[in-house]
Each structure stands twice: as structure tokens, then as C-alpha cells.
PDB file with one MODEL, atoms N, CA, C and O in Angstrom:
MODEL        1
ATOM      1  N   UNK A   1     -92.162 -90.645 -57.858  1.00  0.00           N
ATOM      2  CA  UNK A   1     -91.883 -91.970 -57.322  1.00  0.00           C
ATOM      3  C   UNK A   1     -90.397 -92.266 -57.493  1.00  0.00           C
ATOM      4  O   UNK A   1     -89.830 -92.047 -58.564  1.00  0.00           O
ATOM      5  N   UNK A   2     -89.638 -92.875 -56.197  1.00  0.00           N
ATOM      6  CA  UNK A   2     -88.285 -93.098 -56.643  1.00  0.00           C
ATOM      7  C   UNK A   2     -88.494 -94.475 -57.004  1.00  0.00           C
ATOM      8  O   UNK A   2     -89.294 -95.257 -56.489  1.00  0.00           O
ATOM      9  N   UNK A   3     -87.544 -94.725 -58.112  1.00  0.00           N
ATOM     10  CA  UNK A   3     -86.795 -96.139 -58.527  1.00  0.00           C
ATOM     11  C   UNK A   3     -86.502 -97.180 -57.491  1.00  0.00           C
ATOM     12  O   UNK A   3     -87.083 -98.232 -57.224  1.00  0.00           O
ATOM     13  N   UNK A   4     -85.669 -96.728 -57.087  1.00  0.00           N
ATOM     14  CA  UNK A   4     -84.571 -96.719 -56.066  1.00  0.00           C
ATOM     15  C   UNK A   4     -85.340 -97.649 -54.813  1.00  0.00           C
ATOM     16  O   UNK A   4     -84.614 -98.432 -54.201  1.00  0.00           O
ATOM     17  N   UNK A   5     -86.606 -97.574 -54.485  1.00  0.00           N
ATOM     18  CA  UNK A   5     -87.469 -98.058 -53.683  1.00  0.00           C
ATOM     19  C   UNK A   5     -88.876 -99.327 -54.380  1.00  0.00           C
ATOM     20  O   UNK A   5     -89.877 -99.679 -53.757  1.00  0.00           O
ATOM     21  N   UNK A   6     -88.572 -99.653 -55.449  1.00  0.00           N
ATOM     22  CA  UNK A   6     -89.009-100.525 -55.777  1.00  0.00           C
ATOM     23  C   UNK A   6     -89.208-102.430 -55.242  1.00  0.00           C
ATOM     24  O   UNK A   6     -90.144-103.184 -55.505  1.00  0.00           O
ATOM     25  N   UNK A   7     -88.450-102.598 -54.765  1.00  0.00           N
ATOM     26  CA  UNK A   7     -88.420-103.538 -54.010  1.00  0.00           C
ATOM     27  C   UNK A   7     -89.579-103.650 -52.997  1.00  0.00           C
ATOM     28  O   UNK A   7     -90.329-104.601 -52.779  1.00  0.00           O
ATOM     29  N   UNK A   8     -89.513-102.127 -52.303  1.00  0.00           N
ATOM     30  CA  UNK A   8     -90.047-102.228 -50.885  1.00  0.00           C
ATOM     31  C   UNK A   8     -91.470-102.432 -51.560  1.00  0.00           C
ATOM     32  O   UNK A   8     -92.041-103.512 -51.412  1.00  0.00           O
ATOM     33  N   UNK A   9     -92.178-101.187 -52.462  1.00  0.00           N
ATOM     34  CA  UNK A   9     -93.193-101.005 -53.065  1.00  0.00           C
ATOM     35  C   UNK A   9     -93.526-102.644 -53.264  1.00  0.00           C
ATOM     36  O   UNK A   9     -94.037-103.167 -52.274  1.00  0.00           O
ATOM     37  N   UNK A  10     -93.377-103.206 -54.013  1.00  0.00           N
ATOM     38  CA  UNK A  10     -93.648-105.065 -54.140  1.00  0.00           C
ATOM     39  C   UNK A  10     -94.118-105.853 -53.307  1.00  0.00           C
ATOM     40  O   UNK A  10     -95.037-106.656 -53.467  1.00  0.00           O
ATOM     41  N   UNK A  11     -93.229-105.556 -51.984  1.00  0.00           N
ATOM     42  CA  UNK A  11     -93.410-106.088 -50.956  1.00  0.00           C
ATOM     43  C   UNK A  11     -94.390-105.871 -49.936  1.00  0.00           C
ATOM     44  O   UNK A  11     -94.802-106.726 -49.153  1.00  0.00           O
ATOM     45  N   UNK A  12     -94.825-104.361 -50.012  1.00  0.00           N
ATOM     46  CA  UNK A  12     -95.925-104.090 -49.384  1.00  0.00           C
ATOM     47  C   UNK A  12     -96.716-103.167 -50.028  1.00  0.00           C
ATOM     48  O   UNK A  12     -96.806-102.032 -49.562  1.00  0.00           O
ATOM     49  N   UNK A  13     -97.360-103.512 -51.127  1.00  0.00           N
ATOM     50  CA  UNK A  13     -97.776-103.576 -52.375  1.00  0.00           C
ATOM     51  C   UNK A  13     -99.210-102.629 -51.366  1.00  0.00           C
ATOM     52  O   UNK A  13     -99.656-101.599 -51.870  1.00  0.00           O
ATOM     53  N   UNK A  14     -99.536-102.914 -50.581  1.00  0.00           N
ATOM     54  CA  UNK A  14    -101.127-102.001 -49.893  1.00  0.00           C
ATOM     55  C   UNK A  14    -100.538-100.601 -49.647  1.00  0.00           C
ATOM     56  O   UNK A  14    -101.232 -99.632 -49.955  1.00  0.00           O
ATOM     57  N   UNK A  15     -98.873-100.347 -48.927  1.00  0.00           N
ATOM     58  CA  UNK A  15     -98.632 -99.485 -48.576  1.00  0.00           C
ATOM     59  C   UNK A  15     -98.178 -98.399 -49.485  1.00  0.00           C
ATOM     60  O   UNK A  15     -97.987 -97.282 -49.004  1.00  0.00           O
ATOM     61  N   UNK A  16     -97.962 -98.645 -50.925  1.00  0.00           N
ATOM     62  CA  UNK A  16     -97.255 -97.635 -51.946  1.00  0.00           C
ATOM     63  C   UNK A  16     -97.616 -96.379 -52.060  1.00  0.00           C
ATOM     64  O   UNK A  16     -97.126 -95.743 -52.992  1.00  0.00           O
ATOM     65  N   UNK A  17     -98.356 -95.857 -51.340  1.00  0.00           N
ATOM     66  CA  UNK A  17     -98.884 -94.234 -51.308  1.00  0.00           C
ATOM     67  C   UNK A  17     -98.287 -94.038 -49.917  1.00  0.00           C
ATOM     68  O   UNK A  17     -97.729 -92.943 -49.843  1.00  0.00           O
ATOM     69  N   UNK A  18     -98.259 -94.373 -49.388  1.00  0.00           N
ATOM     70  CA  UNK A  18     -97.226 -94.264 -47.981  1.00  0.00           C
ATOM     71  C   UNK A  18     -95.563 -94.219 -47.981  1.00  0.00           C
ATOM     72  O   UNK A  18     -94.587 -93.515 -47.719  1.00  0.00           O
ATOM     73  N   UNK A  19     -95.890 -95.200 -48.358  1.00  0.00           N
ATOM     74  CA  UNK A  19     -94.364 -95.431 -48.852  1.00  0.00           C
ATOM     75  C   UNK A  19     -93.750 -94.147 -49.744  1.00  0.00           C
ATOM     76  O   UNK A  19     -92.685 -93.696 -49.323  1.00  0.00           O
ATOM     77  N   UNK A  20     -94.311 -93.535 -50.906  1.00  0.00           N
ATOM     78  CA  UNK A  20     -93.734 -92.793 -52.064  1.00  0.00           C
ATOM     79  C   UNK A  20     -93.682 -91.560 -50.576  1.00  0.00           C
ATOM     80  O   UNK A  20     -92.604 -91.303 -50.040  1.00  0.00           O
ATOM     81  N   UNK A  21     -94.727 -91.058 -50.195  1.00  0.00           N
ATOM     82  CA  UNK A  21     -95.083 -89.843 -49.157  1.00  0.00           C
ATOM     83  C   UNK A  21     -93.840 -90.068 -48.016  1.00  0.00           C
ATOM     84  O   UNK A  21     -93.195 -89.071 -47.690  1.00  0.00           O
ATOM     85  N   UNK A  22     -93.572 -91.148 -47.524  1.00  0.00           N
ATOM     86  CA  UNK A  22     -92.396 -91.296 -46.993  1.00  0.00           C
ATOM     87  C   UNK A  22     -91.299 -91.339 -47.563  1.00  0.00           C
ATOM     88  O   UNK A  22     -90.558 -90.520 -47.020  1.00  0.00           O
ATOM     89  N   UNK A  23     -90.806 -91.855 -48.361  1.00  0.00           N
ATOM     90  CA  UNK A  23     -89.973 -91.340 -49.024  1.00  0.00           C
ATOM     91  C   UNK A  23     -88.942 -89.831 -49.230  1.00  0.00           C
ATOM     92  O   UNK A  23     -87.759 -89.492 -49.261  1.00  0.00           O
ATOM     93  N   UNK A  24     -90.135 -89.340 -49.321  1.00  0.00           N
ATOM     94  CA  UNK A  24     -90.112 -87.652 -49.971  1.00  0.00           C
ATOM     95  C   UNK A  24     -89.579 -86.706 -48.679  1.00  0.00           C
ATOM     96  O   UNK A  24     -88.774 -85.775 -48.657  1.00  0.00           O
ATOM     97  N   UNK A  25     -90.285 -87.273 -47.729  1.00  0.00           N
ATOM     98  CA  UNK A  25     -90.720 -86.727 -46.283  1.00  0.00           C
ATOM     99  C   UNK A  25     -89.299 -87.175 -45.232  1.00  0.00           C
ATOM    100  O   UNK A  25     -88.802 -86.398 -44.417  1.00  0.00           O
ATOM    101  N   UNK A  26     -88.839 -88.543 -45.475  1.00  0.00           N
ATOM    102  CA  UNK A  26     -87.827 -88.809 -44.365  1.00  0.00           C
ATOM    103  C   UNK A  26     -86.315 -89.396 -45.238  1.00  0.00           C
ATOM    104  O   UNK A  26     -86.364 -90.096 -46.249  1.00  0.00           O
ATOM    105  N   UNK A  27     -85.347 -89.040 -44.736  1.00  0.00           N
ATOM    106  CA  UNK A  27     -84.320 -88.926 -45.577  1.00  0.00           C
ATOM    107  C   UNK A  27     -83.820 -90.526 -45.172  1.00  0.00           C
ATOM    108  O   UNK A  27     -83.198 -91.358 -45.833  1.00  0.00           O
ATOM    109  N   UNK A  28     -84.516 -90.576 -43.451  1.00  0.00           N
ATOM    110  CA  UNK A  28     -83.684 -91.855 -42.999  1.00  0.00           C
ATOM    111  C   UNK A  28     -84.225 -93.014 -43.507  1.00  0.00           C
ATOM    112  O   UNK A  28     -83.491 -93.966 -43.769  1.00  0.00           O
ATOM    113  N   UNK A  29     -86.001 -93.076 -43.765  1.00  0.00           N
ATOM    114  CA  UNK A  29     -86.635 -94.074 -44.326  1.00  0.00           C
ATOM    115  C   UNK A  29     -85.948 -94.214 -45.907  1.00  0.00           C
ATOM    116  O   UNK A  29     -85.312 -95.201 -46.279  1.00  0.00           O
ATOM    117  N   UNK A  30     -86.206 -93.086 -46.682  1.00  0.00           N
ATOM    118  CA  UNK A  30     -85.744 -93.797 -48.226  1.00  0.00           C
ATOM    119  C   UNK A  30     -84.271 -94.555 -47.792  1.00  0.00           C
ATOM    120  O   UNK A  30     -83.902 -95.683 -48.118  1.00  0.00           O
ATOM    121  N   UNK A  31     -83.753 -93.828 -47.178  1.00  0.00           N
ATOM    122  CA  UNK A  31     -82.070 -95.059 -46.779  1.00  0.00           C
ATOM    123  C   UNK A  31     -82.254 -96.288 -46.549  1.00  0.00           C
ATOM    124  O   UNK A  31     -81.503 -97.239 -46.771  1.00  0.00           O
ATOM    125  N   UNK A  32     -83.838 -96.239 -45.843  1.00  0.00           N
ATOM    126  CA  UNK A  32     -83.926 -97.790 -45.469  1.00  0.00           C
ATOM    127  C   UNK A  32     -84.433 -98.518 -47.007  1.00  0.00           C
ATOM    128  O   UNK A  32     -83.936 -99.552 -47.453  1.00  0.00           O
ATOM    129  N   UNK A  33     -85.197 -97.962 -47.476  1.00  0.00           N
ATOM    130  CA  UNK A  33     -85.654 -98.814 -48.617  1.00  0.00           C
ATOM    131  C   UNK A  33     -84.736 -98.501 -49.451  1.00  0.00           C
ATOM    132  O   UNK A  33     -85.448 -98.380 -50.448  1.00  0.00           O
ATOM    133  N   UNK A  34     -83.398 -98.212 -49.911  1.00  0.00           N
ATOM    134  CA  UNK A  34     -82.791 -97.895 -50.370  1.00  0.00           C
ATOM    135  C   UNK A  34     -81.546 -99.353 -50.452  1.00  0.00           C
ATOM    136  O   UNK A  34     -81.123-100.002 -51.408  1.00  0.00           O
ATOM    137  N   UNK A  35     -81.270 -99.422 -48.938  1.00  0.00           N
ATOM    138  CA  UNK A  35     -80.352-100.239 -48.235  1.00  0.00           C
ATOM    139  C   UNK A  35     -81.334-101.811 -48.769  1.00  0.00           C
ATOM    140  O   UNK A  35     -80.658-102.774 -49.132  1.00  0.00           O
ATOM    141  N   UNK A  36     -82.273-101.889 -48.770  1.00  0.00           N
ATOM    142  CA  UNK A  36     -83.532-102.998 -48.709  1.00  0.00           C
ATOM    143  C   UNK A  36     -83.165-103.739 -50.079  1.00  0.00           C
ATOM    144  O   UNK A  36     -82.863-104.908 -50.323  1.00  0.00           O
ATOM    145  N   UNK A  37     -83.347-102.305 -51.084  1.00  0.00           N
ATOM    146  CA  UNK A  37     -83.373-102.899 -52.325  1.00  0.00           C
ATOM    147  C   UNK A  37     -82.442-103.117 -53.076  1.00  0.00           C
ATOM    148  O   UNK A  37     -82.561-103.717 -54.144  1.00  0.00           O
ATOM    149  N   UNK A  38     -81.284-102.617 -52.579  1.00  0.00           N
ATOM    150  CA  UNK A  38     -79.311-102.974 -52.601  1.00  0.00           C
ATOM    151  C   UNK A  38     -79.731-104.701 -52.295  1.00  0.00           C
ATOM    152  O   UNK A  38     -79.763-105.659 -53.068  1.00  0.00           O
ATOM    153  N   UNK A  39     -79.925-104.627 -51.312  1.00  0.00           N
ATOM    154  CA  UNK A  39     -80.269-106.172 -50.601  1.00  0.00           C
ATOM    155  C   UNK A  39     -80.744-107.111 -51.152  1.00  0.00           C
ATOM    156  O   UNK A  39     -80.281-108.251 -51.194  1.00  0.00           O
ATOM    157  N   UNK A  40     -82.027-106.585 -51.779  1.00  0.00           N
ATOM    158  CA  UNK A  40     -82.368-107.876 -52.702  1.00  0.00           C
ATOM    159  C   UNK A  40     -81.904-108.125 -53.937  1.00  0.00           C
ATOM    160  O   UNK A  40     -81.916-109.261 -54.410  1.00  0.00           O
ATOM    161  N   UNK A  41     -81.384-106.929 -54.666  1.00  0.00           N
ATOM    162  CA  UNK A  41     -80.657-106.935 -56.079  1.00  0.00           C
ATOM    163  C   UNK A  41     -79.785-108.030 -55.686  1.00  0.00           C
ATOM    164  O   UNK A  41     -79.814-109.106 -56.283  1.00  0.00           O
ATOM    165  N   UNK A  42     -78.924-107.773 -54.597  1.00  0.00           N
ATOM    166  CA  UNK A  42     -77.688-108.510 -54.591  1.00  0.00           C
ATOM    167  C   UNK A  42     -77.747-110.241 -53.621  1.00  0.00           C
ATOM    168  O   UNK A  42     -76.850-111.030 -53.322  1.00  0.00           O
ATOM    169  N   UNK A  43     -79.213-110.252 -53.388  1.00  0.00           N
ATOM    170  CA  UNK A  43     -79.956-111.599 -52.827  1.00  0.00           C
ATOM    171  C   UNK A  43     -79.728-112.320 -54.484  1.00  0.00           C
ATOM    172  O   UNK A  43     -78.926-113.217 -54.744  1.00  0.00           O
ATOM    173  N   UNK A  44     -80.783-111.565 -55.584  1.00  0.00           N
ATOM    174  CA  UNK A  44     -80.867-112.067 -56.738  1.00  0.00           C
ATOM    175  C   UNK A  44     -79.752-112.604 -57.129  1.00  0.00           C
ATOM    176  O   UNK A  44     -79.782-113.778 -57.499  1.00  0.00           O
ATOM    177  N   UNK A  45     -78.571-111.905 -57.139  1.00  0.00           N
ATOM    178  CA  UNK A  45     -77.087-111.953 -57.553  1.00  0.00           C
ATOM    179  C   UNK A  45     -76.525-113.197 -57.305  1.00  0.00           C
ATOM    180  O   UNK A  45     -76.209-114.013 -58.170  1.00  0.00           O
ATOM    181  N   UNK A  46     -76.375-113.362 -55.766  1.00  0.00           N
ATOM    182  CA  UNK A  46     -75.947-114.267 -55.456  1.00  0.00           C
ATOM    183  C   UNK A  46     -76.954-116.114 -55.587  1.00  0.00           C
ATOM    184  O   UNK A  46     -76.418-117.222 -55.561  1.00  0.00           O
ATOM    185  N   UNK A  47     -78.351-115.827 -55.710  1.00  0.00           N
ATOM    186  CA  UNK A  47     -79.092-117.234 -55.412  1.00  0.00           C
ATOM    187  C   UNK A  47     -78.444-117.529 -56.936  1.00  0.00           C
ATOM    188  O   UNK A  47     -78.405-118.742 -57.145  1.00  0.00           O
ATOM    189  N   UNK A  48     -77.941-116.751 -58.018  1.00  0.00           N
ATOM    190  CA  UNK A  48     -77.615-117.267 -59.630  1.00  0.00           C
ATOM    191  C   UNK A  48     -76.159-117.520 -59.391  1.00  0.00           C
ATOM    192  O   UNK A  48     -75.642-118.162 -60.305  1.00  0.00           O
ATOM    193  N   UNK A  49     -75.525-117.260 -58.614  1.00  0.00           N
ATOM    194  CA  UNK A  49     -74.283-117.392 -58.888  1.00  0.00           C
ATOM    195  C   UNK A  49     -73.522-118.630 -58.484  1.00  0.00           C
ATOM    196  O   UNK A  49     -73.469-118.912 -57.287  1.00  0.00           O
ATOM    197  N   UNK A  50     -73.083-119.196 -59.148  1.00  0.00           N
ATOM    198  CA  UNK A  50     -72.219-120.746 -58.889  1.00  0.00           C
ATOM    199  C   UNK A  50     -70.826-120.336 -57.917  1.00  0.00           C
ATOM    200  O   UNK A  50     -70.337-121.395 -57.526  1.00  0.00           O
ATOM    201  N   UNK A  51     -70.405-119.701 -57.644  1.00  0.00           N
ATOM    202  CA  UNK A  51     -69.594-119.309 -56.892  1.00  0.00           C
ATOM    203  C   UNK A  51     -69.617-119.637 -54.971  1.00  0.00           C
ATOM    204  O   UNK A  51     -70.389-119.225 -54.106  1.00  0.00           O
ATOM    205  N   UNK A  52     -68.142-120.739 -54.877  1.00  0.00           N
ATOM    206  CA  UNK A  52     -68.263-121.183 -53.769  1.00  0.00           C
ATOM    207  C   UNK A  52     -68.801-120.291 -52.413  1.00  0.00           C
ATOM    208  O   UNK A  52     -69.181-120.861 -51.390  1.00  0.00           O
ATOM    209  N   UNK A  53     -68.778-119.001 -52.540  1.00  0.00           N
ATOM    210  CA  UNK A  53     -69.102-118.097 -51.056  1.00  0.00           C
ATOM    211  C   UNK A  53     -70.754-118.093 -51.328  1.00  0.00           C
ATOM    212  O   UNK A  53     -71.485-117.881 -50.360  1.00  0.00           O
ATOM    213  N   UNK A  54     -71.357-118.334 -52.683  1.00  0.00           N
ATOM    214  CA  UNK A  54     -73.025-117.733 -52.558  1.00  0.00           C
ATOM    215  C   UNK A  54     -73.907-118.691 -51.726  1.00  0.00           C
ATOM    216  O   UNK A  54     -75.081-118.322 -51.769  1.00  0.00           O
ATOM    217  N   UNK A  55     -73.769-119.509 -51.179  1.00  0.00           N
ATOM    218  CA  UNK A  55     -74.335-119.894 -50.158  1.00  0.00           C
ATOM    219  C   UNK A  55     -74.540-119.085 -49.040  1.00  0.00           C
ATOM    220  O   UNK A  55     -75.623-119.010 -48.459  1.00  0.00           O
ATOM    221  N   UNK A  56     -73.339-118.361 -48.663  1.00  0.00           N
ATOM    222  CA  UNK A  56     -73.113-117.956 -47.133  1.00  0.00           C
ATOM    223  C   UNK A  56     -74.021-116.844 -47.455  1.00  0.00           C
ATOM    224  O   UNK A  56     -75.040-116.647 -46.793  1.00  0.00           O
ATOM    225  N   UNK A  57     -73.544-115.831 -48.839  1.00  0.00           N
ATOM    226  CA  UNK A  57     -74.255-114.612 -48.765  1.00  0.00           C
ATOM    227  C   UNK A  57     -75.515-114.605 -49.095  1.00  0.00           C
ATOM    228  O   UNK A  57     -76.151-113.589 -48.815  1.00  0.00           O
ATOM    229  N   UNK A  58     -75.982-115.363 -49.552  1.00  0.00           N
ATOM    230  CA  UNK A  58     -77.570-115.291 -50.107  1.00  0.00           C
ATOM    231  C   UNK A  58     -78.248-115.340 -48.145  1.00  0.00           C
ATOM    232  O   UNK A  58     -79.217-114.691 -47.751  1.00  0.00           O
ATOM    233  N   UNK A  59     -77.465-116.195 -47.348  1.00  0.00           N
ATOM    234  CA  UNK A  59     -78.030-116.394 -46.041  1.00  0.00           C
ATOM    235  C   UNK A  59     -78.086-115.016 -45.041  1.00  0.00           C
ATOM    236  O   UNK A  59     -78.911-114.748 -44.167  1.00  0.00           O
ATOM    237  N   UNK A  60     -76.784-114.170 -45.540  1.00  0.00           N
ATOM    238  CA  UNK A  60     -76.890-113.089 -45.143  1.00  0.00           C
ATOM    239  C   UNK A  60     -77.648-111.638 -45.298  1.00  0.00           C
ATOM    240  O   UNK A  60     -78.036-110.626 -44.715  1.00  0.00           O
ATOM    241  N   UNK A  61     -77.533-112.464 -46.766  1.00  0.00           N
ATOM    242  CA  UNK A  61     -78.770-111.118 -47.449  1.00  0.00           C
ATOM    243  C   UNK A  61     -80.159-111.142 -47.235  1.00  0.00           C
ATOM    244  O   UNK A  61     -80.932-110.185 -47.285  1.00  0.00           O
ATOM    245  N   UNK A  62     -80.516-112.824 -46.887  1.00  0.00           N
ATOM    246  CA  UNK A  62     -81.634-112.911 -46.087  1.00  0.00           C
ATOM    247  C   UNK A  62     -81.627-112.242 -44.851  1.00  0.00           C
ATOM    248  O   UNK A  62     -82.430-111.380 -44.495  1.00  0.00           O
ATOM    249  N   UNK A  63     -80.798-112.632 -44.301  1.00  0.00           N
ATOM    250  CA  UNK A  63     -81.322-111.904 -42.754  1.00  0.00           C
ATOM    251  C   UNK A  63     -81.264-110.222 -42.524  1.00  0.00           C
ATOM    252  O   UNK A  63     -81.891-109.596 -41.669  1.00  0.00           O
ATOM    253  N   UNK A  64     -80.442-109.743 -43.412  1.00  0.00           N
ATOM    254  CA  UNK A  64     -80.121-107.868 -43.751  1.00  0.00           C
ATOM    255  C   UNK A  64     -81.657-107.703 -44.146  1.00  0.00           C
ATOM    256  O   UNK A  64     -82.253-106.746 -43.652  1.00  0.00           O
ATOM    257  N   UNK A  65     -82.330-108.552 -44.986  1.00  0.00           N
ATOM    258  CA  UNK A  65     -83.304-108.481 -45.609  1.00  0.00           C
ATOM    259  C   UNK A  65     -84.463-108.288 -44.897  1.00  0.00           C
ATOM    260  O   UNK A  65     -85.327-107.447 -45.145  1.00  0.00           O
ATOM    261  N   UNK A  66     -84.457-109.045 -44.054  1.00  0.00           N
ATOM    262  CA  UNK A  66     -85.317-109.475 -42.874  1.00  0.00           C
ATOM    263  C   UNK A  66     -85.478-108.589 -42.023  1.00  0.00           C
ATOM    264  O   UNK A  66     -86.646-108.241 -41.852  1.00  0.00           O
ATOM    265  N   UNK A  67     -84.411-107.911 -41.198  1.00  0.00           N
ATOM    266  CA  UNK A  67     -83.813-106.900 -40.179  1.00  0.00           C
ATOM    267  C   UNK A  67     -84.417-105.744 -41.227  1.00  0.00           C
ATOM    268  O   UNK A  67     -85.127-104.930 -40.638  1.00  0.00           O
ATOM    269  N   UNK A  68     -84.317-105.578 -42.248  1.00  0.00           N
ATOM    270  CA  UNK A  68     -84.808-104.067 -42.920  1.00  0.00           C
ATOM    271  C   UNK A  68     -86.379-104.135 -42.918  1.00  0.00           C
ATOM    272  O   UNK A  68     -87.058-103.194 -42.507  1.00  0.00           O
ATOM    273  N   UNK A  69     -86.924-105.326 -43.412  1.00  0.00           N
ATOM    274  CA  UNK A  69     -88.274-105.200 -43.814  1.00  0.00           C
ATOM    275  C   UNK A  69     -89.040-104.986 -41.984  1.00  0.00           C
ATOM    276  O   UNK A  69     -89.989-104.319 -41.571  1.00  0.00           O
ATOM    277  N   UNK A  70     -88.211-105.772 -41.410  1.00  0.00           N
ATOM    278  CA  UNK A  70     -88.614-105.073 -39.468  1.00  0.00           C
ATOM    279  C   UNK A  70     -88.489-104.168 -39.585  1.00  0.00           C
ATOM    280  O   UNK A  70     -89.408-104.302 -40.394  1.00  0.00           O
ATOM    281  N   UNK A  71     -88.189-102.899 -39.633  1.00  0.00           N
ATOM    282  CA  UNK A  71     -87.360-101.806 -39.418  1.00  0.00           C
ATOM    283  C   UNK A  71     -88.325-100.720 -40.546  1.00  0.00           C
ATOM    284  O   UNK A  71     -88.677 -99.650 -40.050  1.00  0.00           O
ATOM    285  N   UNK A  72     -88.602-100.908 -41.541  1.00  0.00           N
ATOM    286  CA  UNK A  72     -89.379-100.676 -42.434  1.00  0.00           C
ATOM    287  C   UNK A  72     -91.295-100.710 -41.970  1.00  0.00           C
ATOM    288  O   UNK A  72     -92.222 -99.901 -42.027  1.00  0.00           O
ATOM    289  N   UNK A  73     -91.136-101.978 -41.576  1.00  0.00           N
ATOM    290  CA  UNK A  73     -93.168-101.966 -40.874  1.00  0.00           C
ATOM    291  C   UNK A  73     -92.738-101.008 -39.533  1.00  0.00           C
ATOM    292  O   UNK A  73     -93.505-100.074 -39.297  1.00  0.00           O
ATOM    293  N   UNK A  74     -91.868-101.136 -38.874  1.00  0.00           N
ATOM    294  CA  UNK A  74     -92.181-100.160 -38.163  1.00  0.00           C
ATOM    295  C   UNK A  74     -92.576 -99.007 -38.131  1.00  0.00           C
ATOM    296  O   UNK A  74     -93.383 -98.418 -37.413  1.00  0.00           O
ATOM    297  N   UNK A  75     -91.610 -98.557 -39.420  1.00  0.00           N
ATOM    298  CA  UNK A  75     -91.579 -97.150 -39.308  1.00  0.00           C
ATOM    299  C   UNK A  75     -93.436 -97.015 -40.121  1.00  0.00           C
ATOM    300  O   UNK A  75     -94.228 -96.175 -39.693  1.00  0.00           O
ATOM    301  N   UNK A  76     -93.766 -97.874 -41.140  1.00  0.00           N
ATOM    302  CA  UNK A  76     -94.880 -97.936 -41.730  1.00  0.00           C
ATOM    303  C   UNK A  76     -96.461 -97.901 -40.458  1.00  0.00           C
ATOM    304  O   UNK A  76     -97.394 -97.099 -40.473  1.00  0.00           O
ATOM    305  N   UNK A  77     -96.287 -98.790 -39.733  1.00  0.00           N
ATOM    306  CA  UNK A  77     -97.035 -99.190 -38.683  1.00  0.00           C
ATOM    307  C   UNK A  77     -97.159 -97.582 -37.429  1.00  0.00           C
ATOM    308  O   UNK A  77     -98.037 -97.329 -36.603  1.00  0.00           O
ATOM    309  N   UNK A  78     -96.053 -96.896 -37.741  1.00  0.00           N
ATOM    310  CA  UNK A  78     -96.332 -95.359 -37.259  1.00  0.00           C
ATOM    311  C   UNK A  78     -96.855 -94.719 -37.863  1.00  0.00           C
ATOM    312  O   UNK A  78     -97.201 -93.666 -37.329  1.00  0.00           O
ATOM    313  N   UNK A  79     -97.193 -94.915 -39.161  1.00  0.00           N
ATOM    314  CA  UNK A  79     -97.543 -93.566 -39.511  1.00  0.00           C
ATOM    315  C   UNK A  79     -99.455 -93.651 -39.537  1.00  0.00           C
ATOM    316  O   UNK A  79    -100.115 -92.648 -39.808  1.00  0.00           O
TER     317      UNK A  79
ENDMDL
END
């Protein structure tokens, strides 16, 4: 099981035997859950941070967030 993909695992908590098997199997999917969970670490980061820009980025990391987890059922919804 990678680390590294924990996020996604959480999120679609039915799919985690799919997910690990994908993983292993597609170099471009772990990038995606890879890229996903960069994303939310740094969602977390910013919703704590008092710093005048964390508004903008927490909004952005939503939508990166959003655009991956699309991008992610897809590839899930193929297999």
C-alpha cells in the first residue's frame, strides 16, 4: 500500500482494493492520487493559516481538489 495515496483511500473508502491495484498498475493514476493528496495536505495548511493570501488558496485547492477527485472516478468508474 502506498502512503502517498492516503487521502484518496478516505475518500473513496469502498474503492481501496482498487485503488492500491491501481496504483501498482498505472504510473499516471498514482500521479493523480499523488497530486490529490499534495492538495489536500496543503488545503489543511492553508484553512489554519492566518496569513492574508489563505483565503484565495484554500479556494484554489478546492477546485485542484475537485478537478482531481473528477479525474480520479473516472479513471475508477473504468475499471
Amino acid at each position: 500500500m502506498n502512503d502517498k495515496a492516503h487521502h484518496i483511500r478516505e475518500r473513496f473508502p469502498d474503492k481501496s482494493h482498487i485503488i492500491d491495484l491501481l496504483i501498482l498498475e498505472d504510473a499516471e493514476f498514482l500521479a493523480l492520487c499523488e497530486d490529490y493528496d499534495a492538495c489536500v495536505d496543503a488545503l489543511h495548511y492553508w484553512a489554519k493559516s492566518k496569513a492574508s493570501e489563505a483565503e484565495t488558496r484554500v479556494n484554489e485547492y478546492r477546485t485542484l481538489i475537485e478537478e482531481l477527485e473528477e479525474e480520479i472516478t473516472q479513471v475508477l468508474a473504468a475499471v
